[in-house]
PDB file of C-alpha atoms in Angstrom:
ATOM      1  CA  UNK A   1       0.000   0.000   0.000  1.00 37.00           C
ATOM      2  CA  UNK A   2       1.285   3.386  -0.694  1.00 44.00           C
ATOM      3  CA  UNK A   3       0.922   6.986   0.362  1.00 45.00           C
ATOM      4  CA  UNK A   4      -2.042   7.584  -1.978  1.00 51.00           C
ATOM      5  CA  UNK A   5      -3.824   3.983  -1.538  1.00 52.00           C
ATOM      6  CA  UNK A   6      -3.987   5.173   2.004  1.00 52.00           C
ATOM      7  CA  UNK A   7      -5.923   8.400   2.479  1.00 55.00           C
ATOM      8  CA  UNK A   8      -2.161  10.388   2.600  1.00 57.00           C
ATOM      9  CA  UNK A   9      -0.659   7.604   5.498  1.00 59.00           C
ATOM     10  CA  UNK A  10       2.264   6.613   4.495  1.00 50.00           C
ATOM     11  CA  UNK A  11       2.608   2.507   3.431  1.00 59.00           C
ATOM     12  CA  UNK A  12       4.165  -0.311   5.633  1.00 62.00           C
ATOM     13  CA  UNK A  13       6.650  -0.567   3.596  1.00 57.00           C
ATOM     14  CA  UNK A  14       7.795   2.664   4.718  1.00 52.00           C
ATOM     15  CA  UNK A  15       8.349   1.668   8.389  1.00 49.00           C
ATOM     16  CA  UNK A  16       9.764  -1.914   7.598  1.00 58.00           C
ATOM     17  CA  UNK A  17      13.606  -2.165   8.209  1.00 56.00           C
ATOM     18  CA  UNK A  18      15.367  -2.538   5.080  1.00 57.00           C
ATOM     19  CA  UNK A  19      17.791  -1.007   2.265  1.00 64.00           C
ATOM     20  CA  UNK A  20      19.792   2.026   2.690  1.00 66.00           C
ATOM     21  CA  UNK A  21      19.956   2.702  -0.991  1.00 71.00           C
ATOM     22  CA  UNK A  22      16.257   5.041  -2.122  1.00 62.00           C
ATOM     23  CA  UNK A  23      16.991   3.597  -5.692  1.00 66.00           C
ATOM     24  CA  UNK A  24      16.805   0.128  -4.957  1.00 62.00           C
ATOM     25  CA  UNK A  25      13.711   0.637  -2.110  1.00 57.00           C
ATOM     26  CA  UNK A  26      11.670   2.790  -5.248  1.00 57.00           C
ATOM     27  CA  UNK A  27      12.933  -0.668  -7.694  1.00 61.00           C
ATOM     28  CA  UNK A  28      10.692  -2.755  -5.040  1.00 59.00           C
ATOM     29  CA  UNK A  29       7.659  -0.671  -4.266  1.00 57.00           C
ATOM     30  CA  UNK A  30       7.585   2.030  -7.047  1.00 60.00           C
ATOM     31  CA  UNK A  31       9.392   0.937  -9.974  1.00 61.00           C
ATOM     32  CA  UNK A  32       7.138   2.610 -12.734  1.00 55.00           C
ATOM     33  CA  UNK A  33       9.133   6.167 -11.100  1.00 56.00           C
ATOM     34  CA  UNK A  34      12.343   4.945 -11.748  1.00 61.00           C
ATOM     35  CA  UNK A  35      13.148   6.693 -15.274  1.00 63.00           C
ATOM     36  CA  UNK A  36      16.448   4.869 -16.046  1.00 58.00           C
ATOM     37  CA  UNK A  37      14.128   1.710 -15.655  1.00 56.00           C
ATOM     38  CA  UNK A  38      11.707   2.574 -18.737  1.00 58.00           C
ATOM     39  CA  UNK A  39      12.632   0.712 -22.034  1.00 58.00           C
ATOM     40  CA  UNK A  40      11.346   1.793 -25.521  1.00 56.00           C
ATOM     41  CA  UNK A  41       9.471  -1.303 -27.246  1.00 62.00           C
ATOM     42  CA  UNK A  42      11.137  -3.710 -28.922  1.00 62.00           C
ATOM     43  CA  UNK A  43      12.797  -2.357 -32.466  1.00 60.00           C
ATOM     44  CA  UNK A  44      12.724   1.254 -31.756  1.00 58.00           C
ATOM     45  CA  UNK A  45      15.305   3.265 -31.478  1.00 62.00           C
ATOM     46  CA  UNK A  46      15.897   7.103 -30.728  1.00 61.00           C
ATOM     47  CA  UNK A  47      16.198   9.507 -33.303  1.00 61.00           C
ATOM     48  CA  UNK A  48      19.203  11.966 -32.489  1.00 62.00           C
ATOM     49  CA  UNK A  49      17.838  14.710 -34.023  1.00 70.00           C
ATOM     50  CA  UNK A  50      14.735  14.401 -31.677  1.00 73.00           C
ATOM     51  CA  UNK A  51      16.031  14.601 -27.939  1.00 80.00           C
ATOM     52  CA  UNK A  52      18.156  16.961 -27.121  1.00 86.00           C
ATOM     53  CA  UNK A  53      22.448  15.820 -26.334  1.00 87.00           C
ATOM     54  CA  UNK A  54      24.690  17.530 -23.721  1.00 88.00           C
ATOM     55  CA  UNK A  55      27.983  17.605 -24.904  1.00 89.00           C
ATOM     56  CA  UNK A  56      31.291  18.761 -23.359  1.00 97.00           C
ATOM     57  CA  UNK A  57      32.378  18.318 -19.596  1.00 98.00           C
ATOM     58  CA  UNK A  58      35.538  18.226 -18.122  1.00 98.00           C
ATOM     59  CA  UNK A  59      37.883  17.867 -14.766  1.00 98.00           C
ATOM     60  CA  UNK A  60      40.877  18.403 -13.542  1.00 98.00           C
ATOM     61  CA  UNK A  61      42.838  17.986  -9.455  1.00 97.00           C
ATOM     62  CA  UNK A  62      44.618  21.190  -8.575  1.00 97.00           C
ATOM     63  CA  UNK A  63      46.358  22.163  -5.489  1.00 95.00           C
ATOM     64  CA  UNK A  64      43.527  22.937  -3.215  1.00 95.00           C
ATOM     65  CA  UNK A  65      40.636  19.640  -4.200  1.00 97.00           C
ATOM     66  CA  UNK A  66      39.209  19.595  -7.614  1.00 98.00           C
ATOM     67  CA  UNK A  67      37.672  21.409 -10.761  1.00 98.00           C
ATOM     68  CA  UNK A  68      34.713  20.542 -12.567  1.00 98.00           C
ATOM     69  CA  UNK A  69      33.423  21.811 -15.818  1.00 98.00           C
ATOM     70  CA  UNK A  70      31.016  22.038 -18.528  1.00 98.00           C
ATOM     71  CA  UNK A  71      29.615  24.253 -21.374  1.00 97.00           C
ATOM     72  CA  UNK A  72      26.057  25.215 -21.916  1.00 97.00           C
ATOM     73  CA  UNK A  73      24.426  23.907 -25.172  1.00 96.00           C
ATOM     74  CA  UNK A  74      22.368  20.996 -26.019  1.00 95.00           C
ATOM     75  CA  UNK A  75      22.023  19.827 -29.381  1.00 94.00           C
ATOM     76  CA  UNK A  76      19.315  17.683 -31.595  1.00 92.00           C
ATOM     77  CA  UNK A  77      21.004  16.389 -34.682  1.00 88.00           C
ATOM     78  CA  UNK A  78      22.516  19.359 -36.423  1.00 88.00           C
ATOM     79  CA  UNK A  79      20.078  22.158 -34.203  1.00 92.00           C
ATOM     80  CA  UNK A  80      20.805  24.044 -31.176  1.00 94.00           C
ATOM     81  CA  UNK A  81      18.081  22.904 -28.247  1.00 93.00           C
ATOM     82  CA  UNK A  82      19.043  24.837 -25.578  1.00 94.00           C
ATOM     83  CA  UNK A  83      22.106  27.603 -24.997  1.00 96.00           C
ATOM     84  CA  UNK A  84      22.299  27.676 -21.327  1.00 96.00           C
ATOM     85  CA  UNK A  85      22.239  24.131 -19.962  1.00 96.00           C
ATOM     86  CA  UNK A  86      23.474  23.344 -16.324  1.00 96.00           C
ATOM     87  CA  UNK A  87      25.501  20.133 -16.615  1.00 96.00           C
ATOM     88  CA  UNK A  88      27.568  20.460 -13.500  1.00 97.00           C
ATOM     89  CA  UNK A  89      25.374  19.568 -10.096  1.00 97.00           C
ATOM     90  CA  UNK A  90      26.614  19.245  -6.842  1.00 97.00           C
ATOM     91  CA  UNK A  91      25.565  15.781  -5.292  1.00 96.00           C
ATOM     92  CA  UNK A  92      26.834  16.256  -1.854  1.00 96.00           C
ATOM     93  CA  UNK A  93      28.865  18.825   0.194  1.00 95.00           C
ATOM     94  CA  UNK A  94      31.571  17.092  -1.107  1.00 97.00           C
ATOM     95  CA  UNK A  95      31.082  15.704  -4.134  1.00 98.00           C
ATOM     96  CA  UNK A  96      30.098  17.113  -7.924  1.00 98.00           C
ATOM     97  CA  UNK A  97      28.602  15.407 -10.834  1.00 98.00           C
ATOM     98  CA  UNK A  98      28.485  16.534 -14.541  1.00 97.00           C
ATOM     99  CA  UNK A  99      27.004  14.910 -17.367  1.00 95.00           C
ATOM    100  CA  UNK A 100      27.390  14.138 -21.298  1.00 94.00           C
ATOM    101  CA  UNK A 101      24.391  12.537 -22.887  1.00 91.00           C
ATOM    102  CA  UNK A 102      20.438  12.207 -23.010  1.00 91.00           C
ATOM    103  CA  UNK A 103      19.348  15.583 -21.096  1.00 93.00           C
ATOM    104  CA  UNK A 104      16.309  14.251 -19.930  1.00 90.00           C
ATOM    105  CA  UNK A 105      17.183  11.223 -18.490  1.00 89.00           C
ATOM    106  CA  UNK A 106      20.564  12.781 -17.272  1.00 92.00           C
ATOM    107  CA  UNK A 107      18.668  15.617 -15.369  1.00 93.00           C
ATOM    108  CA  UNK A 108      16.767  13.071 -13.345  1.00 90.00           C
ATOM    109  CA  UNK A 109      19.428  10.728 -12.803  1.00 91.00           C
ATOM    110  CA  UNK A 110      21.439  13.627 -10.961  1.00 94.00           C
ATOM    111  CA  UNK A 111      18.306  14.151  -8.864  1.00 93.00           C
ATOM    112  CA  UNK A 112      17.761  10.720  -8.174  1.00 91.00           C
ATOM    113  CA  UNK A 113      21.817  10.197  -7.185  1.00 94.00           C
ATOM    114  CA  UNK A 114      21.298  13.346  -4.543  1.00 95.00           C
ATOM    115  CA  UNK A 115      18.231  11.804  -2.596  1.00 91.00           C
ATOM    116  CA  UNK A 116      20.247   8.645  -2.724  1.00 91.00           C
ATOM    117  CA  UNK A 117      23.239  10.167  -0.703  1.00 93.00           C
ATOM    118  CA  UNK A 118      20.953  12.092   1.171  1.00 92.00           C
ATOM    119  CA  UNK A 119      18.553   8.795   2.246  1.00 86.00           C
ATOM    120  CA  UNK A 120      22.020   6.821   2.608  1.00 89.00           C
ATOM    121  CA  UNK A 121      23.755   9.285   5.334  1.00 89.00           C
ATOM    122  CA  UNK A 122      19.894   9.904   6.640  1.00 86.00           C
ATOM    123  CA  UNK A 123      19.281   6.067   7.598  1.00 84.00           C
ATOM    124  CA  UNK A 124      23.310   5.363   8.317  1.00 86.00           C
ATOM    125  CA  UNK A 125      23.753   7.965  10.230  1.00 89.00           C
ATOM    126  CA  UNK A 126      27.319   8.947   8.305  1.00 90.00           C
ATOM    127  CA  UNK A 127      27.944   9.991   4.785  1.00 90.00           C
ATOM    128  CA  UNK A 128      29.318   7.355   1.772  1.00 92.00           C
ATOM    129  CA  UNK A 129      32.903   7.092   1.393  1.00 95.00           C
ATOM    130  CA  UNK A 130      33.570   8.681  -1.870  1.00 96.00           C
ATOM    131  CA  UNK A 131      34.390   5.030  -3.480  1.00 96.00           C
ATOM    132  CA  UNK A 132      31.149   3.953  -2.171  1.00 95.00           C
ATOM    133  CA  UNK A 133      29.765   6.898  -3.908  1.00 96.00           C
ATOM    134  CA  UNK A 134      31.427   6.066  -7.118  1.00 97.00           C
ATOM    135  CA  UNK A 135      30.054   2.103  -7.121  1.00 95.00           C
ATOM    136  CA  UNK A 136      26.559   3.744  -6.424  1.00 93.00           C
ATOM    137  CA  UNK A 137      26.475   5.936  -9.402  1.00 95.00           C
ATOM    138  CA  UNK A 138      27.901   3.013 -11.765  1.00 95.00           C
ATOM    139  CA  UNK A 139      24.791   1.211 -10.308  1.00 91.00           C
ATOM    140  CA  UNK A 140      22.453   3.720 -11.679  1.00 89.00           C
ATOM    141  CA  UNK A 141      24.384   3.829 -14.570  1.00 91.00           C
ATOM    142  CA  UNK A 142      23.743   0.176 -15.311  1.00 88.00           C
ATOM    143  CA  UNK A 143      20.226  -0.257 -14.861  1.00 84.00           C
ATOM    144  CA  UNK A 144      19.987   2.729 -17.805  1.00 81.00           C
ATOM    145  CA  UNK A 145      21.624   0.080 -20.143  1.00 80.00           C
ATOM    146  CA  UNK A 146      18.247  -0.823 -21.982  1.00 78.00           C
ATOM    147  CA  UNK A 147      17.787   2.749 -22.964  1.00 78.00           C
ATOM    148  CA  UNK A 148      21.173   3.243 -23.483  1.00 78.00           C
ATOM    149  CA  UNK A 149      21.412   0.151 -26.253  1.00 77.00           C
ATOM    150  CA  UNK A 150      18.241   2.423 -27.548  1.00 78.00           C
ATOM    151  CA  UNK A 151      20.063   5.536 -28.134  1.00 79.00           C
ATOM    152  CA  UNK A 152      19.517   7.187 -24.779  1.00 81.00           C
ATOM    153  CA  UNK A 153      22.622   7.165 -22.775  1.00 87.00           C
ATOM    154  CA  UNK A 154      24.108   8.910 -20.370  1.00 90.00           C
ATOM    155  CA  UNK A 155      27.910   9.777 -19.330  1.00 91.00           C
ATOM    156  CA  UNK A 156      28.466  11.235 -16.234  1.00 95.00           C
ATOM    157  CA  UNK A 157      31.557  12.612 -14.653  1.00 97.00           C
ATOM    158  CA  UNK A 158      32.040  12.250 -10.822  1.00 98.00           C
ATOM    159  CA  UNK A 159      34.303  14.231  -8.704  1.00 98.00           C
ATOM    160  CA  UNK A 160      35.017  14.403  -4.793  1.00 98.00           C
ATOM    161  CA  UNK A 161      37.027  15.882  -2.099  1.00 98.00           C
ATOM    162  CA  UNK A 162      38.336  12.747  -0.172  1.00 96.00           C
ATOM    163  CA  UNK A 163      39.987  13.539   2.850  1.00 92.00           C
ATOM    164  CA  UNK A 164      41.262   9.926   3.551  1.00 90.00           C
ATOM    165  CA  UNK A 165      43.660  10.430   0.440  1.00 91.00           C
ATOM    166  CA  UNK A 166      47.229  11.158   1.011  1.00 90.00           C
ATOM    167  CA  UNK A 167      47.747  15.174   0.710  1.00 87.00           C
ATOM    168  CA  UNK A 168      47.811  16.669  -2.713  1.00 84.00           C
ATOM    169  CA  UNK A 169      45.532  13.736  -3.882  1.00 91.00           C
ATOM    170  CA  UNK A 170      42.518  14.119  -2.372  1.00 95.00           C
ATOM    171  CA  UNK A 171      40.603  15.778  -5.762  1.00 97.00           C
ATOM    172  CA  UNK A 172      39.462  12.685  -7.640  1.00 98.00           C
ATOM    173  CA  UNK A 173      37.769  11.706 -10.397  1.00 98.00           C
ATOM    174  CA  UNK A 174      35.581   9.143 -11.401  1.00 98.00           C
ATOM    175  CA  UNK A 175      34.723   8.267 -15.083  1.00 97.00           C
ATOM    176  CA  UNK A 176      31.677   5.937 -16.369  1.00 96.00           C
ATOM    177  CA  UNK A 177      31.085   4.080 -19.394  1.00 93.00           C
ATOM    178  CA  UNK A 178      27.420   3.251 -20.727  1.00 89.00           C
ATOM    179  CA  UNK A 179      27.335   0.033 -18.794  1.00 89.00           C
ATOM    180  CA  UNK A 180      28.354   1.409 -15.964  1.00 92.00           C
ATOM    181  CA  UNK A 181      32.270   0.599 -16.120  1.00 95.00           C
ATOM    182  CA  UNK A 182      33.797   2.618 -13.303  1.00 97.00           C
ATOM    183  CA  UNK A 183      37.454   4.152 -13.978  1.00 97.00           C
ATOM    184  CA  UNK A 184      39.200   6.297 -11.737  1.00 97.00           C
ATOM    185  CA  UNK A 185      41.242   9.257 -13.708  1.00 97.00           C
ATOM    186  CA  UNK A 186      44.584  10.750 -12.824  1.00 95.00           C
ATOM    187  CA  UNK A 187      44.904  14.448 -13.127  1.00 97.00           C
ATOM    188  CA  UNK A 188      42.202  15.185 -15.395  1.00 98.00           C
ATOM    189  CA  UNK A 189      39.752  13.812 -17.660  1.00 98.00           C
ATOM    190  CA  UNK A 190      36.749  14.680 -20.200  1.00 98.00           C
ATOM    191  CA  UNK A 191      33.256  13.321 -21.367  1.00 97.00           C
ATOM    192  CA  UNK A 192      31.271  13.872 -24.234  1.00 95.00           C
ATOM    193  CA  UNK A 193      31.818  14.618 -28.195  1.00 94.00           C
ATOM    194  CA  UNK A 194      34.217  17.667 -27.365  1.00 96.00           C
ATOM    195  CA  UNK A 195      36.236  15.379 -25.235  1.00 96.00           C
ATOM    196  CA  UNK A 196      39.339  14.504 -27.886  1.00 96.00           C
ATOM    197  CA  UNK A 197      39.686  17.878 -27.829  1.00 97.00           C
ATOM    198  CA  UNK A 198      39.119  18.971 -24.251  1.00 97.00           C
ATOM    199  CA  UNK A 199      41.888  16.256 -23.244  1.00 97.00           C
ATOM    200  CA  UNK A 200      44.265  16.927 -25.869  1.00 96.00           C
ATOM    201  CA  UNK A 201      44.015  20.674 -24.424  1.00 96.00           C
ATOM    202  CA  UNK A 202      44.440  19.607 -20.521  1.00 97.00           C
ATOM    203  CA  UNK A 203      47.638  17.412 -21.662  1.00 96.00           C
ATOM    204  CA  UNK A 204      49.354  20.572 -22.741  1.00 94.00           C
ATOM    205  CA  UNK A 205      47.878  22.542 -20.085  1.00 96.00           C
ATOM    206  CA  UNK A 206      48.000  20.751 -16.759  1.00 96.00           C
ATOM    207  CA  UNK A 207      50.570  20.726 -14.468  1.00 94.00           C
ATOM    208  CA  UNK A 208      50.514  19.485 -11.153  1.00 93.00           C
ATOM    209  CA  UNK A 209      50.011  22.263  -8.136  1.00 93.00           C
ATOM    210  CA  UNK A 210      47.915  24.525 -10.104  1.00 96.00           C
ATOM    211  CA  UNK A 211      45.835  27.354  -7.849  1.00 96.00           C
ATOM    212  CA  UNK A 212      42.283  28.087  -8.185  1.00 97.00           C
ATOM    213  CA  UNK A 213      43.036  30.301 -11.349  1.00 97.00           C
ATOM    214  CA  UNK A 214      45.017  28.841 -13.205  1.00 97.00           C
ATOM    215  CA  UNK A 215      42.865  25.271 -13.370  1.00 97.00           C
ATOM    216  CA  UNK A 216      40.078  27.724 -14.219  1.00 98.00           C
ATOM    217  CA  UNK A 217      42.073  28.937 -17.038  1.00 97.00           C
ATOM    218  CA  UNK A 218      42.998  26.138 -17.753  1.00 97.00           C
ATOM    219  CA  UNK A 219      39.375  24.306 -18.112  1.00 98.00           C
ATOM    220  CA  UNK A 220      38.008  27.116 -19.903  1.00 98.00           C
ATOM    221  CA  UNK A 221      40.717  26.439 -22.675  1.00 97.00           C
ATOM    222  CA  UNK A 222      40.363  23.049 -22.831  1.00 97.00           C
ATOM    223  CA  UNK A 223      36.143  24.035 -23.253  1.00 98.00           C
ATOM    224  CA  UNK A 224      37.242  26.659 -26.184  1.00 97.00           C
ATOM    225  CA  UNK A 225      39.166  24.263 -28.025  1.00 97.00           C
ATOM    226  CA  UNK A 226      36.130  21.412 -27.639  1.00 97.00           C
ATOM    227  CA  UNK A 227      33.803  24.036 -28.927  1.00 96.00           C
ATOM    228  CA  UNK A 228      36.248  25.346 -31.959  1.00 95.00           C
ATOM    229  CA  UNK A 229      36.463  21.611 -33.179  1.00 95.00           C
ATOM    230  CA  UNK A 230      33.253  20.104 -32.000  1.00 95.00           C
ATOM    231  CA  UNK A 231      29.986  21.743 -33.931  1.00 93.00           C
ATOM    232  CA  UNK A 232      28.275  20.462 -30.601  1.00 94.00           C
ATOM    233  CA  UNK A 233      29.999  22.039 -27.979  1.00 96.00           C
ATOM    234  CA  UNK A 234      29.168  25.742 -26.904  1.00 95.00           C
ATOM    235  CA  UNK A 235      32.094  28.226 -26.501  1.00 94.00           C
ATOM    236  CA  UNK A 236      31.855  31.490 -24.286  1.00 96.00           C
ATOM    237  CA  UNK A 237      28.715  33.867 -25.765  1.00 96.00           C
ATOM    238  CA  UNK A 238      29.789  37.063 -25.155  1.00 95.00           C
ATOM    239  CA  UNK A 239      27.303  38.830 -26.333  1.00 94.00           C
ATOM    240  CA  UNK A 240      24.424  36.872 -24.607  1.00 96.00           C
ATOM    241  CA  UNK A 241      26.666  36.617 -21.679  1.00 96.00           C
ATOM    242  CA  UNK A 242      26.415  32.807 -20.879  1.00 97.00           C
ATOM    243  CA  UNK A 243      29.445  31.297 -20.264  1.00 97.00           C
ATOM    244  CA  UNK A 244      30.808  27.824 -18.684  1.00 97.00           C
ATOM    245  CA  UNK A 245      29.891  26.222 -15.250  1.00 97.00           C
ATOM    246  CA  UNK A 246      32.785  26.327 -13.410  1.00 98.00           C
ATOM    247  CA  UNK A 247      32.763  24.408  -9.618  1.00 98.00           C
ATOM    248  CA  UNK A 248      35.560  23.504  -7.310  1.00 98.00           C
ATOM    249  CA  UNK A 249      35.464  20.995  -4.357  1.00 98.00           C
ATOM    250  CA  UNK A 250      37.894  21.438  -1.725  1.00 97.00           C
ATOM    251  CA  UNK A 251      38.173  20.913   2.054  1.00 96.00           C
ATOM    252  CA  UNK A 252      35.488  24.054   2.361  1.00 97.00           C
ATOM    253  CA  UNK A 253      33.131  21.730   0.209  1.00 97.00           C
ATOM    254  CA  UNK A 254      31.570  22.482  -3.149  1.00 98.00           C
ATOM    255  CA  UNK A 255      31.319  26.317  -4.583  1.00 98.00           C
ATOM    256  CA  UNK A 256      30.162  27.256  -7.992  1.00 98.00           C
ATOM    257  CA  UNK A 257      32.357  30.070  -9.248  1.00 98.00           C
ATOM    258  CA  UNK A 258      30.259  32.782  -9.084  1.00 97.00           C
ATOM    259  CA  UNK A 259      29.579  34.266 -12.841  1.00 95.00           C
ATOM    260  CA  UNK A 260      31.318  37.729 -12.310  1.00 96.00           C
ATOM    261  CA  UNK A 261      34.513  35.399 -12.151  1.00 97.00           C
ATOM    262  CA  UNK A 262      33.426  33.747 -14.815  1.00 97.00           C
ATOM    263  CA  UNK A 263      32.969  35.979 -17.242  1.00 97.00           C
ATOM    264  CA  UNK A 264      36.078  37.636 -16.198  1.00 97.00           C
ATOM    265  CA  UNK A 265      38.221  34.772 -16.728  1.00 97.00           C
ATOM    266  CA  UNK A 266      36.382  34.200 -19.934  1.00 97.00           C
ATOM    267  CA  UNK A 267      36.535  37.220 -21.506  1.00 97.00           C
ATOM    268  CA  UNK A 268      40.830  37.124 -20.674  1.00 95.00           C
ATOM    269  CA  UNK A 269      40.748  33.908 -22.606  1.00 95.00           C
ATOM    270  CA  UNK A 270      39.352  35.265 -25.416  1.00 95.00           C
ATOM    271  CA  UNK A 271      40.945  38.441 -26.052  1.00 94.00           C
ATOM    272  CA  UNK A 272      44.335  36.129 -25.983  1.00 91.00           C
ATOM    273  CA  UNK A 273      43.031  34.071 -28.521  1.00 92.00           C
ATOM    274  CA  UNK A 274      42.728  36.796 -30.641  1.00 89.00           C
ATOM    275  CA  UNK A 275      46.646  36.599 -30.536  1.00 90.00           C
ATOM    276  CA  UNK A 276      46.917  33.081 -30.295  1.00 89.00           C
ATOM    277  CA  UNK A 277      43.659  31.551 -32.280  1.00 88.00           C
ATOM    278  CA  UNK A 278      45.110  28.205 -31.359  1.00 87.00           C
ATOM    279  CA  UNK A 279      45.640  28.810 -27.742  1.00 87.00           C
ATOM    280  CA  UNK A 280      48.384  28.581 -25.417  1.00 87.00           C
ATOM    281  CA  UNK A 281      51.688  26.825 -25.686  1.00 82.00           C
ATOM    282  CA  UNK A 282      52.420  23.735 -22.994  1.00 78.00           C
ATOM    283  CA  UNK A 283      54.029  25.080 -19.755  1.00 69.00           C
ATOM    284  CA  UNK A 284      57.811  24.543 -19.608  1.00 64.00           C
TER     285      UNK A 284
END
């Protein structure tokens, strides 16, 4: 019995001990609400040029935690869908995830992986490891693989603050492949169809012990050259004034760079390009 079978009580199965995971208690009692559950019927497929595709994101550890990083359009087929998409979410105090993929489905996902740390340290009584966190997202990731085999997947990026890790290691990042592989990065790392070009920009840019600034630079370069290559990334619209999501998690927890800083930072990197169209040289 549920809450609405019940004149507004809440169900038994609301007061019986059980999982600490919401995703697997809503796969036993509500299912039909679990949108990375729902499979298209047999022989159809989904047409790209008919839901809309986030494209580039991107992170990187600097001295202080870790960056994380996306641009703002979504694309169907060869059109534009949307100019100022929000792919970078904080899912905890600690930790951040971005996405690459199906918006739809990714947009719920993220808000279905926040209630799940949030039920998890709620019934525990303590917060996930980040590892822990990790596994759990490659779990959601893998019961998507139905859609995903139909055109609808997702590719998120995962990044943490992990105090347990030795110092100057404690930013880390977590990649995901459409069945829910789970790959831990070094340094830096990129999703989406910008990505080639994202990490062939970090590899010339990164160095290790990087402040807040420079990996901001340093991102937002990497996001210029995805968008000057890749038709399907978005590069900084000055004249709209939307520009990348920018987000750092260190020991203070997570904090969205706020868009005066942006912009700022933005607008540097572009008036240098007009010098240097192909961007900055590798650091000695």
């Amino acid at each position: 019995m549920t809450w609405n079978d019940n004149g507004g009580r809440l169900g038994e199965e609301f007061f019986t001990p059980g999982t600490s995971s919401f995703t697997e208690f809503l796969a036993e009692h509500r299912p039909e609400l679990l949108s990375t559950r729902r499979i298209l019927p047999d022989g159809i497929r989904a047409a790209p040029d008919r839901v809309p595709h986030g494209t580039t994101v991107l992170a990187l550890a600097y001295r202080d935690g870790v960056l994380i990083a996306g641009d703002r359009r979504a694309t169907m087929g060869n059109l534009i869908a949307q100019r100022d998409l929000e792919k970078v979410h904080p899912a905890d105090d600690y930790t951040a995830v971005a996405f690459a993929g199906t918006v739809g489905l990714a947009v719920d996902m993220v808000k279905l992986y926040q209630v799940e740390l949030t039920h998890f340290e709620k019934i525990e009584g303590t917060p996930m490891t980040l590892n822990a966190k990790a596994r759990r997202l490659a779990g959601m990731i893998r019961q998507n693989l139905g859609q995903a085999m139909q055109g609808l997947a997702v590719v998120p990026l995962l990044t943490g603050y992990d105090p347990s890790a030795p110092e100057g290691e404690r930013g880390r990042i977590f990649s995901f492949d459409v069945v829910g592989g789970l790959y831990e990065k070094q340094d830096f790392h990129a999703e989406g169809s910008g990505s080639p070009y994202a990490r062939g920009a970090l590899k010339k840019l990164f160095r290790k012990g990087m402040d807040r600034r420079e990996a901001a630079l340093a991102a937002l370069q990497a996001l210029y050259d995805a968008a000057d290559d890749d038709s399907a990334t978005g590069g900084p619209d000055l004249n709209r004034r939307i520009f990348p999501i920018v987000s750092v998690i260190t020991e203070d927890g997570f904090e969205r760079l706020a868009e005066p800083e942006t912009e700022e930072l933005s607008r540097e990197m572009v008036e240098q390009r007009g010098s240097r169209p192909d961007g900055p040289n590798a650091t000695p």
